[in-house]
PDB file of C-alpha atoms and ligand atoms in Angstrom:
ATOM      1  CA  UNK A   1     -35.204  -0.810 -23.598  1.00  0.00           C
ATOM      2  CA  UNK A   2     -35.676  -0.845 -19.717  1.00  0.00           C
ATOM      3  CA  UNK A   3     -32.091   0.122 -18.344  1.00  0.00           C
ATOM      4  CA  UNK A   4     -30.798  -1.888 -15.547  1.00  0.00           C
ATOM      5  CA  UNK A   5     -30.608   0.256 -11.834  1.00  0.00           C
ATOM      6  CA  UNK A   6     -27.464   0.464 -12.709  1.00  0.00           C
ATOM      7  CA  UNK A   7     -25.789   3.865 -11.915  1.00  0.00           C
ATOM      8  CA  UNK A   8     -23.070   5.256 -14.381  1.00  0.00           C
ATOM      9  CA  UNK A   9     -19.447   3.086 -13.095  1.00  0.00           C
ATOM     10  CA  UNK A  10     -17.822   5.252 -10.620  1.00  0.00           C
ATOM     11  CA  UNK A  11     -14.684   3.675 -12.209  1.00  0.00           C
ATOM     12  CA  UNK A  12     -13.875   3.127 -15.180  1.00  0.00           C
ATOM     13  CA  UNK A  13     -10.272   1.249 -16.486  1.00  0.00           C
ATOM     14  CA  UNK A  14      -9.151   1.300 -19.917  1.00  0.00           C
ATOM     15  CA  UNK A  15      -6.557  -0.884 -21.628  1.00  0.00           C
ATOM     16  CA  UNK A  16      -5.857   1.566 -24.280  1.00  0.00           C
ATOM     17  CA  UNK A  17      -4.882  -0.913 -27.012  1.00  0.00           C
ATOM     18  CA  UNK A  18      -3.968  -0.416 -31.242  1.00  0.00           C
ATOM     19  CA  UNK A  19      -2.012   2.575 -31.764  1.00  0.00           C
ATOM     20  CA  UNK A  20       0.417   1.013 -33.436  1.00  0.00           C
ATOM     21  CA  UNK A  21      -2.084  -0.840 -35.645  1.00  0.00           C
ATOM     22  CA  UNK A  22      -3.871   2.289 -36.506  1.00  0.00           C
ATOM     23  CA  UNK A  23      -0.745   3.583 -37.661  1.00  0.00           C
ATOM     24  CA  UNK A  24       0.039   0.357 -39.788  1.00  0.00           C
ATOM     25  CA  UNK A  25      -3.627   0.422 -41.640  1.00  0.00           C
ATOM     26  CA  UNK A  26      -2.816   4.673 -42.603  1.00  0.00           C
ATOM     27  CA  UNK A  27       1.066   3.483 -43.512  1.00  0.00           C
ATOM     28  CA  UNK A  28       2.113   5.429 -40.581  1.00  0.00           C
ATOM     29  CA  UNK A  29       4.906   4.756 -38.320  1.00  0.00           C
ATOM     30  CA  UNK A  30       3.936   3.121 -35.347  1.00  0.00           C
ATOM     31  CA  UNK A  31       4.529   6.384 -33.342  1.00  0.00           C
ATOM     32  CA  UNK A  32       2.460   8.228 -35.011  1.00  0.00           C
ATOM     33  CA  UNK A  33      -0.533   5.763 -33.712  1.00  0.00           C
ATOM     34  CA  UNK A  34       1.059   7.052 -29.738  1.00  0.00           C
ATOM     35  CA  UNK A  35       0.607  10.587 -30.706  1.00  0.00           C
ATOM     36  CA  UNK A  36      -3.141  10.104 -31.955  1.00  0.00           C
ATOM     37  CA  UNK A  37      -3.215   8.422 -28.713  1.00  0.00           C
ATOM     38  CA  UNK A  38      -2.715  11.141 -25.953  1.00  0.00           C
ATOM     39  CA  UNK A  39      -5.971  12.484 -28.023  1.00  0.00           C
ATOM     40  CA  UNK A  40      -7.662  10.174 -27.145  1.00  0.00           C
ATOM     41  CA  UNK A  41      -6.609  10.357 -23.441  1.00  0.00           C
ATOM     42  CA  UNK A  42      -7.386  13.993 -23.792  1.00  0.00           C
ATOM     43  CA  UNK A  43     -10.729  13.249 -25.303  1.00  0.00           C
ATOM     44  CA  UNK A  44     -11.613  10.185 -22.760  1.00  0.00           C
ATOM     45  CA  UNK A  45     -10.874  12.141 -19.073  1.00  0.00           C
ATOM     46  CA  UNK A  46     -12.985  14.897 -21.002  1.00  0.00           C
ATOM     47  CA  UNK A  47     -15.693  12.974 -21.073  1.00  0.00           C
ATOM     48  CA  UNK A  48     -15.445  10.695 -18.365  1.00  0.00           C
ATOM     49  CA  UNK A  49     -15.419  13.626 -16.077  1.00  0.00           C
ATOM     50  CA  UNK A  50     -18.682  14.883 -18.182  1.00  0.00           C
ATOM     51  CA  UNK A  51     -20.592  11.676 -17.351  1.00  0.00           C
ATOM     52  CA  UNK A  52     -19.996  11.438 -13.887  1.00  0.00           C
ATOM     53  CA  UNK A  53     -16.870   8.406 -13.396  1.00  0.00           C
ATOM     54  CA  UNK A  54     -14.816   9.454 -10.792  1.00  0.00           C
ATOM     55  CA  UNK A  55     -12.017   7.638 -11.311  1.00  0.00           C
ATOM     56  CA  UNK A  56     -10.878   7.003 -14.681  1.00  0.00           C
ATOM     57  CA  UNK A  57      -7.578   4.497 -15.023  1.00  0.00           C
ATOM     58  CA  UNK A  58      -5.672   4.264 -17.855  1.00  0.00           C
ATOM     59  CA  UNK A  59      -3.195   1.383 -18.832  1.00  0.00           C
ATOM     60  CA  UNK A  60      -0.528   3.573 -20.449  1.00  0.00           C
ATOM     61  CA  UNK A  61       2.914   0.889 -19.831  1.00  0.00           C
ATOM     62  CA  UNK A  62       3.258  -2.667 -18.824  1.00  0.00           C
ATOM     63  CA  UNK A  63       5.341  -4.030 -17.507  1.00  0.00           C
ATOM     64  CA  UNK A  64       5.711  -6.678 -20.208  1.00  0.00           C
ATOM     65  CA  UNK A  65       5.916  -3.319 -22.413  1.00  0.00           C
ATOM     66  CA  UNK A  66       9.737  -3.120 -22.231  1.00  0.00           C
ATOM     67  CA  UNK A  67       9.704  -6.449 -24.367  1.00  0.00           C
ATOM     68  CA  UNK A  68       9.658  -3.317 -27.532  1.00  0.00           C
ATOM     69  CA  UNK A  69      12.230  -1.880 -28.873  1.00  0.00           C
ATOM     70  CA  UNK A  70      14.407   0.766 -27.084  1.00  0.00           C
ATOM     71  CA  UNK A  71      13.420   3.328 -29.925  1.00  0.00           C
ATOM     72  CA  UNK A  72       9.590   2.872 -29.481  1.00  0.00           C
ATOM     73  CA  UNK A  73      10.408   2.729 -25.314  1.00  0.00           C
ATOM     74  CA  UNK A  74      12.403   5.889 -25.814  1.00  0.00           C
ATOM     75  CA  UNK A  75       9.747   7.956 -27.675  1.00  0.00           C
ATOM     76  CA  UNK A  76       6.393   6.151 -25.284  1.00  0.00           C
ATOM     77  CA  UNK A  77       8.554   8.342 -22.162  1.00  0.00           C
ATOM     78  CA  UNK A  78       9.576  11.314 -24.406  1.00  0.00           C
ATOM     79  CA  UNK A  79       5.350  11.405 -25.065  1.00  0.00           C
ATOM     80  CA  UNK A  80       4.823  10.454 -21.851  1.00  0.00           C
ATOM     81  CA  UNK A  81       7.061  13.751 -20.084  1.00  0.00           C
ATOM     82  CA  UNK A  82       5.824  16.130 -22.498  1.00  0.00           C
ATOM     83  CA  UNK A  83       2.122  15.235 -21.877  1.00  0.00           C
ATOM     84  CA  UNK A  84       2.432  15.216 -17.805  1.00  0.00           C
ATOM     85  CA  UNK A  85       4.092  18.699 -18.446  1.00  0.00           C
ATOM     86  CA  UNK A  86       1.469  20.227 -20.903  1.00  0.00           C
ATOM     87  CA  UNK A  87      -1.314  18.891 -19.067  1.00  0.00           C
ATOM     88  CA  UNK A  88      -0.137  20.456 -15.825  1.00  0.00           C
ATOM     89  CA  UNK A  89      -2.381  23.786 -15.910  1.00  0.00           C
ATOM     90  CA  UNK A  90      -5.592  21.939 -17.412  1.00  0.00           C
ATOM     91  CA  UNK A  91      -5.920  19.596 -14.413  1.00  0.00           C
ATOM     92  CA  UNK A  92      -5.261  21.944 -11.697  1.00  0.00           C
ATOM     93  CA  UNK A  93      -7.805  23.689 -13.840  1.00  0.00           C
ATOM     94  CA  UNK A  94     -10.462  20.966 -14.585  1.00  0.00           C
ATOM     95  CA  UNK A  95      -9.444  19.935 -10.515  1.00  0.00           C
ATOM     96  CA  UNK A  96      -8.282  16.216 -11.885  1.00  0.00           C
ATOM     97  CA  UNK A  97      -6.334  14.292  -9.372  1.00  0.00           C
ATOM     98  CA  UNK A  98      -3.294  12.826 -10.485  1.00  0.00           C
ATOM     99  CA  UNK A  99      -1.885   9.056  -9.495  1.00  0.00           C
ATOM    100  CA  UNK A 100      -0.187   6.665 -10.399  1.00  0.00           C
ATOM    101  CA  UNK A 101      -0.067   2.266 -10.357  1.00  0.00           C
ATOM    102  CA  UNK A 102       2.760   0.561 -11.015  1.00  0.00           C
ATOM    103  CA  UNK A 103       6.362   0.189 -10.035  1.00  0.00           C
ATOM    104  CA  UNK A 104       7.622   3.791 -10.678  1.00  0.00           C
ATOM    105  CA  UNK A 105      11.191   3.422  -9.435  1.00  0.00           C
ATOM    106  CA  UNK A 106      12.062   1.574 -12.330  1.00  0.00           C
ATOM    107  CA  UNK A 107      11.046   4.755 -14.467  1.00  0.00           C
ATOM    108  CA  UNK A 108      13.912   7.036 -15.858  1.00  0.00           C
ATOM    109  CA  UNK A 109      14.430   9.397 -13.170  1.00  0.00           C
ATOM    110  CA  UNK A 110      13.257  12.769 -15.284  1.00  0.00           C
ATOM    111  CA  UNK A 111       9.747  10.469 -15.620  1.00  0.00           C
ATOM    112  CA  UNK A 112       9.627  10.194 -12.145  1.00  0.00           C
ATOM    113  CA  UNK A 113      10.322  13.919 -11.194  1.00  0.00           C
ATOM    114  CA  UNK A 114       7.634  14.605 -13.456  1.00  0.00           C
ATOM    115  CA  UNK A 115       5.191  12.657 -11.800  1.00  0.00           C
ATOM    116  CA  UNK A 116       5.918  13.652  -8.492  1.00  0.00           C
ATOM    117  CA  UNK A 117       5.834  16.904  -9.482  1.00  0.00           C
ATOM    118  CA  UNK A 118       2.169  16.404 -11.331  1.00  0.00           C
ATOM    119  CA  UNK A 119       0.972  14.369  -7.702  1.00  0.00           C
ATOM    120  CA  UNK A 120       1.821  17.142  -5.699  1.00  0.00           C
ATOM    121  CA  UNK A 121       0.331  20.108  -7.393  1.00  0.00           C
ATOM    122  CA  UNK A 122      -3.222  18.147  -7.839  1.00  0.00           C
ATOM    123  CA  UNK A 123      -2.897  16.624  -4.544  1.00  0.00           C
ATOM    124  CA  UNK A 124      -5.739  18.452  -3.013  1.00  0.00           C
ATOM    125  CA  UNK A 125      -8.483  17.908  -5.369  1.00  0.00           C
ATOM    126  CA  UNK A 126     -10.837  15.348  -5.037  1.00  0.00           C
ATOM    127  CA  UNK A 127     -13.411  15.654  -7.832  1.00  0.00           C
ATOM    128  CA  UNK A 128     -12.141  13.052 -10.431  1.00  0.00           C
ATOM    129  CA  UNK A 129      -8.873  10.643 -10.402  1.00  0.00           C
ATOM    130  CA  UNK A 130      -7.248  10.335 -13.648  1.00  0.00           C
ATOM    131  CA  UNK A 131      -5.091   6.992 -12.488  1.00  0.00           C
ATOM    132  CA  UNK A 132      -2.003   5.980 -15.037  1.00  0.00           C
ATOM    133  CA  UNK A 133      -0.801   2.690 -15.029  1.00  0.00           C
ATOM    134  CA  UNK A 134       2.563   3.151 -15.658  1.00  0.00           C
ATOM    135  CA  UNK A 135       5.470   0.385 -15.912  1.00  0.00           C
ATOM    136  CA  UNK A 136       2.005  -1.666 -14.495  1.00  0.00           C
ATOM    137  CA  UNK A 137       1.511  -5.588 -14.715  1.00  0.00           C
ATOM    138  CA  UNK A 138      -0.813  -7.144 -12.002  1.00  0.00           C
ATOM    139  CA  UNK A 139       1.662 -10.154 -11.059  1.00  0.00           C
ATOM    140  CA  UNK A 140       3.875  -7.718 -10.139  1.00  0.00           C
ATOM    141  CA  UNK A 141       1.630  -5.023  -8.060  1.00  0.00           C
ATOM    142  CA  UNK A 142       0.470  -8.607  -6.082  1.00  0.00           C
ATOM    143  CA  UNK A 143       4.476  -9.418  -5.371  1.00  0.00           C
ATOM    144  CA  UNK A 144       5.336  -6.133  -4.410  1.00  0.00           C
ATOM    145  CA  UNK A 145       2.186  -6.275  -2.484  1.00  0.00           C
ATOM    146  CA  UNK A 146       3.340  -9.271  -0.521  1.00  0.00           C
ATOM    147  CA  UNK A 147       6.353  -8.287   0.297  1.00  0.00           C
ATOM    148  CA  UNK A 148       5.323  -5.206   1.511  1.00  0.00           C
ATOM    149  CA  UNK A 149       2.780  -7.218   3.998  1.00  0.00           C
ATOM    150  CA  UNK A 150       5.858  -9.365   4.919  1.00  0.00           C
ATOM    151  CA  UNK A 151       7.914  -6.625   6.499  1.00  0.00           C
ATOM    152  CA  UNK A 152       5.348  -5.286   8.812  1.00  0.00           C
ATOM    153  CA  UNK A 153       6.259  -6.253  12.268  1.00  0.00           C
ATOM    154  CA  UNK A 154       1.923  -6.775  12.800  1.00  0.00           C
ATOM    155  CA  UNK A 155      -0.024  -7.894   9.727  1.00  0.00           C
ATOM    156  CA  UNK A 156      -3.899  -7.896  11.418  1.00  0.00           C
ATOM    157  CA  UNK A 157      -5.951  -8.685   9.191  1.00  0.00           C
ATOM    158  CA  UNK A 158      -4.306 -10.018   6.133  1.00  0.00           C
ATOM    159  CA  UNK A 159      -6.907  -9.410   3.310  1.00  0.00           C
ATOM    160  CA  UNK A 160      -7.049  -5.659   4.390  1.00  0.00           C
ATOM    161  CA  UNK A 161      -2.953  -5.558   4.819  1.00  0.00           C
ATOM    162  CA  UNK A 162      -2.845  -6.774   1.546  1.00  0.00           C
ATOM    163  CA  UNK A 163      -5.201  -5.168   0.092  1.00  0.00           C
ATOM    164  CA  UNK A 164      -4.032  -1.910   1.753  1.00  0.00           C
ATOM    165  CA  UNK A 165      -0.227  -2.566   0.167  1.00  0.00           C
ATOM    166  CA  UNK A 166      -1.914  -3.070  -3.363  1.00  0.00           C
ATOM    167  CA  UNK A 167      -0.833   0.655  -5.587  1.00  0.00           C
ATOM    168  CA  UNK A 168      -4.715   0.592  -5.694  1.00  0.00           C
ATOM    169  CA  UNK A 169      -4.827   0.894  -1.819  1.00  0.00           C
ATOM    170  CA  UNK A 170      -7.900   3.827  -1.777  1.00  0.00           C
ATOM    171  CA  UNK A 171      -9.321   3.316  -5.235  1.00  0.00           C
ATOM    172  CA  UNK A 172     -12.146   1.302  -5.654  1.00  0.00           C
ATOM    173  CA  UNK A 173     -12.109  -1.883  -7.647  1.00  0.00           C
ATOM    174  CA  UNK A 174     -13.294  -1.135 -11.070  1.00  0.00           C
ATOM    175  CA  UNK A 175     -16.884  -1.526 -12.151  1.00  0.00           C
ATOM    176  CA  UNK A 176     -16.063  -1.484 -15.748  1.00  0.00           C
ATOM    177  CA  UNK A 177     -12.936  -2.630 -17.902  1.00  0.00           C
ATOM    178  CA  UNK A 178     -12.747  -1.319 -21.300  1.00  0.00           C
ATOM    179  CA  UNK A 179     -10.490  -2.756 -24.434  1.00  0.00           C
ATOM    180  CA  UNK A 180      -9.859  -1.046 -27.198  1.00  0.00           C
ATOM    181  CA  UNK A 181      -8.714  -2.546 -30.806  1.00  0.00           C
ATOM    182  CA  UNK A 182     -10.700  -5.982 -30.702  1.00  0.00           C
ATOM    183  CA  UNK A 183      -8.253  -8.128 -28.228  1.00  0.00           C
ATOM    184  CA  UNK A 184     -10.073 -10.153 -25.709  1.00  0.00           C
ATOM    185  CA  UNK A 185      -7.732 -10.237 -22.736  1.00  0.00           C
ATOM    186  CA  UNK A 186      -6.611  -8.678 -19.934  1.00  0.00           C
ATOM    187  CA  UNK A 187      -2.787  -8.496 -20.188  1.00  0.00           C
ATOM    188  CA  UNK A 188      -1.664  -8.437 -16.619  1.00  0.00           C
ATOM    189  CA  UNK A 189      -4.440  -5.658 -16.128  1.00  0.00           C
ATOM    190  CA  UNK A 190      -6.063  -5.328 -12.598  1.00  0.00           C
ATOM    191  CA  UNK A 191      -6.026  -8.783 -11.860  1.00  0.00           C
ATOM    192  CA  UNK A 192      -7.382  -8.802  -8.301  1.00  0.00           C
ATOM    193  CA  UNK A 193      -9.027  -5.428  -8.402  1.00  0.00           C
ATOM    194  CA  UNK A 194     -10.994  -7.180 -11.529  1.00  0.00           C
ATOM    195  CA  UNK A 195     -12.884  -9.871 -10.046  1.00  0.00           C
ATOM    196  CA  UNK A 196     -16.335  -9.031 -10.395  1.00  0.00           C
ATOM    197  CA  UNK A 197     -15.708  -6.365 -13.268  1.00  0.00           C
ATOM    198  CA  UNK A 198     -17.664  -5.763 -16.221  1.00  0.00           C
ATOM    199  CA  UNK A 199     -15.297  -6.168 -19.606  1.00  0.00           C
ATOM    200  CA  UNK A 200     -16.201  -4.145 -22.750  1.00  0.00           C
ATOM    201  CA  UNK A 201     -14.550  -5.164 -25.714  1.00  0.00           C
ATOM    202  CA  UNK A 202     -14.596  -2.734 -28.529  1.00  0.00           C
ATOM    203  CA  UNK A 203     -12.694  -2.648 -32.338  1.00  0.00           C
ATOM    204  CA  UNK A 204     -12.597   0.198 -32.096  1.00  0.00           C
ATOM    205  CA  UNK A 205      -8.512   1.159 -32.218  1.00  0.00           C
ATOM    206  CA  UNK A 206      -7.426   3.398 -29.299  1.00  0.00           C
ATOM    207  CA  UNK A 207      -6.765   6.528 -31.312  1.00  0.00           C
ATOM    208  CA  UNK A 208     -10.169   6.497 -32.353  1.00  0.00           C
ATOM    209  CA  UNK A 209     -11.722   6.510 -29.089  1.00  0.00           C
ATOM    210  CA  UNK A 210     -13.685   9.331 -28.040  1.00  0.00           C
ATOM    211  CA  UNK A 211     -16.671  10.704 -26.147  1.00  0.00           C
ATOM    212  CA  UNK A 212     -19.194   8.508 -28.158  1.00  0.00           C
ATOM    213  CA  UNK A 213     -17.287   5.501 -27.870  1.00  0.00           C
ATOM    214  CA  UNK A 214     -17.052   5.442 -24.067  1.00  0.00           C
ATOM    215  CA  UNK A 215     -20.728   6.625 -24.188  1.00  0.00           C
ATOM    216  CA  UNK A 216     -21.933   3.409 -25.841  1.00  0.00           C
ATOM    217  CA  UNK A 217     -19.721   1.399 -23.637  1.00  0.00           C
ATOM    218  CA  UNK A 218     -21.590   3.136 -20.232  1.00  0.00           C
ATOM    219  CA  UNK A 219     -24.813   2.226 -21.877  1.00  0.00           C
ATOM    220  CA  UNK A 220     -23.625  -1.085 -22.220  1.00  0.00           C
ATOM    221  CA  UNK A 221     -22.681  -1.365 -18.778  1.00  0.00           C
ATOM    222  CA  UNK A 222     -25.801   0.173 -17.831  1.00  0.00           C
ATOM    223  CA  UNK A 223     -27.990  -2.928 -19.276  1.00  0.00           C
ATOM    224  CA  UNK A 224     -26.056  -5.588 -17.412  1.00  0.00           C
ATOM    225  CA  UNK A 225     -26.843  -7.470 -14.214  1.00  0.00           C
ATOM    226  CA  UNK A 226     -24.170  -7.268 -11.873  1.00  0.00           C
ATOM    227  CA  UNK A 227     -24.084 -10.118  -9.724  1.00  0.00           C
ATOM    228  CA  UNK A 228     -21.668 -10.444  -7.587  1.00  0.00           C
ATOM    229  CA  UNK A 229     -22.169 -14.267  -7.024  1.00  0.00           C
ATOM    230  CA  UNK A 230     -25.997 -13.334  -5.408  1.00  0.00           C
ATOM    231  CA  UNK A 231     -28.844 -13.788  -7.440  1.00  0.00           C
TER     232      UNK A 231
HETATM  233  C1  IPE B   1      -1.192   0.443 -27.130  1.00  0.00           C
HETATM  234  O1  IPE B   1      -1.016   0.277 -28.477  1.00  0.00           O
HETATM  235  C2  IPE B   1      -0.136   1.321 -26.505  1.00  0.00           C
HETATM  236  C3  IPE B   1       0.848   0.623 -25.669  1.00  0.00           C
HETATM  237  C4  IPE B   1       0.794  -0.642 -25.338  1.00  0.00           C
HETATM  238  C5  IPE B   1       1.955   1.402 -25.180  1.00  0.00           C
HETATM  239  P1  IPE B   1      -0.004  -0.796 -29.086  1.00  0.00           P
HETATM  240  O2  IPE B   1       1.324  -0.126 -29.269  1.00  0.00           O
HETATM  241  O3  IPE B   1      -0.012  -2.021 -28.289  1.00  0.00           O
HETATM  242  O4  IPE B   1      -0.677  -1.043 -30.509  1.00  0.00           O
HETATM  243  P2  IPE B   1      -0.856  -2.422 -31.264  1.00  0.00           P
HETATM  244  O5  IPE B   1      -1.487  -3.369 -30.310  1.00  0.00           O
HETATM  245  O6  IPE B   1       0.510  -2.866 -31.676  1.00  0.00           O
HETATM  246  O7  IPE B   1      -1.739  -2.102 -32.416  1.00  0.00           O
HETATM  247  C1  IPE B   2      -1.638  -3.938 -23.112  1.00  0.00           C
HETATM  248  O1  IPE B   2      -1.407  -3.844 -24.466  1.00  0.00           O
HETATM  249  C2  IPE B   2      -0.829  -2.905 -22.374  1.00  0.00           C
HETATM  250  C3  IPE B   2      -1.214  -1.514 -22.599  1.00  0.00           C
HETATM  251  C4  IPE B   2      -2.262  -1.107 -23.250  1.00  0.00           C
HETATM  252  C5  IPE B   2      -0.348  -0.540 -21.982  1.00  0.00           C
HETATM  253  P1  IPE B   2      -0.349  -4.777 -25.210  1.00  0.00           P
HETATM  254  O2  IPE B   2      -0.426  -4.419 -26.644  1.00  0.00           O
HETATM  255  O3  IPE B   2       0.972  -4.639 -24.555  1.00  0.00           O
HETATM  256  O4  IPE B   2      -0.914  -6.225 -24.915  1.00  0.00           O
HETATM  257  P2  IPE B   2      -0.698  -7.620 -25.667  1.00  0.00           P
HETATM  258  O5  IPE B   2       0.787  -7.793 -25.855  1.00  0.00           O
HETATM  259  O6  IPE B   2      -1.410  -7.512 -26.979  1.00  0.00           O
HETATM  260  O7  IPE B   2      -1.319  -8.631 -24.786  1.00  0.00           O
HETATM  261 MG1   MG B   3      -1.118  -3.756 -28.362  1.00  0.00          MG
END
């Protein structure tokens, strides 16, 4: 089949949906579904990075997320630390950029250190962004957003101000949104950014996502006609 001119997406954004019902269909405990899970992070910026994306996000927390219970909450951060921790050495390594969208503050405050910590000590490198939307709903970057634009003494020009107080303010708009685990929605996901993105809707659950998955995703992508309201 003739692929479409279509270069591999420079970014690529992932709502990493199902752990908890891969866990339910092996009689796990729902946590044990979030610990196959940072495998499959592990596994996806390993081969993102091998097919040429540059910036990879992930959709890790939303903020709709805290709608769970405060045991499942507890244990997503308590993952969450102890994978920005063990990860340190392997990105300064691999040269991965760290950053974060969403509204951080509202983090616990070890979280945050963490994540500061992780920013700083991949702040130079400029290879490959490994983006985590943490704490992350759309309605709420675009408020934040606003308000941000509303306490500048001189707004310009307002689409760029805007744009420029979005947490995606540098990063590209994605050219390809992936969901894992068979839902077809976005769930407060890069609403704005989104506009003229591609969506990829797999079954497959998000602990069993790796290389091969994402690959037939990209050649997806690859066959589509991108648009952009042109001909
Ligand atoms: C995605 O898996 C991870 C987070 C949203 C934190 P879920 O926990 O939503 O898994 P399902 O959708 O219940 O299977
Ligand atoms: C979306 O998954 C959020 C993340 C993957 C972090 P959800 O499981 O929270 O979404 P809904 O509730 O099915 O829409
Ligand atoms: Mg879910």
């Amino acid at each position: 089949m003739k692929l479409n001119s279509y270069k591999t997406p420079k970014h690529v954004a992932i709502i990493m949906d199902g752990n908890g019902r891969w866990a339910l269909k092996k009689s796990l405990p729902r946590i044990r579904g979030h610990i196959h899970g940072v495998q499959a992070v592990r596994r996806t910026i390993k081969a993102a990075k091998k097919f040429g994306i540059k910036y990879l996000t992930l959709y890790a927390f939303s903020t709709e997320n805290w709608k769970r219970d405060e045991k499942e909450i507890k244990f997503l951060f308590s993952l969450l630390k102890e994978y920005l921790r063990k990860e340190r050495e392997s990105f300064i390594k691999n040269r991965i950029k760290f950053l974060t969208i969403g509204n951080i503050q509202k983090l616990p405050q070890d979280i945050q250190n963490e994540i500061k910590s992780l920013k700083k000590a991949t702040s130079g490198f400029r290879d490959f962004f490994l983006i985590l939307a943490l704490n992350y709903g759309a309605r709420d970057e675009i408020i934040r957003a606003i308000r941000k634009v509303l306490k500048k003494k001189k707004i310009g020009d307002l689409k760029k101000s805007f744009e420029n107080s979005l947490d995606t303010a540098k990063i590209p708009d994605p050219d390809l949104i992936i969901r894992t685990s068979g839902e077809k929605r976005l769930s407060n996901f890069l609403l704005y950014q989104g506009a003229y993105s591609e969506l990829y809707f797999t079954k497959t659950l998000w602990p069993d996502f790796d290389e091969e998955a994402l690959s037939k995703a990209i050649l997806v992508y690859k066959r589509r006609k991108r648009r952009f309201g042109g001909y």
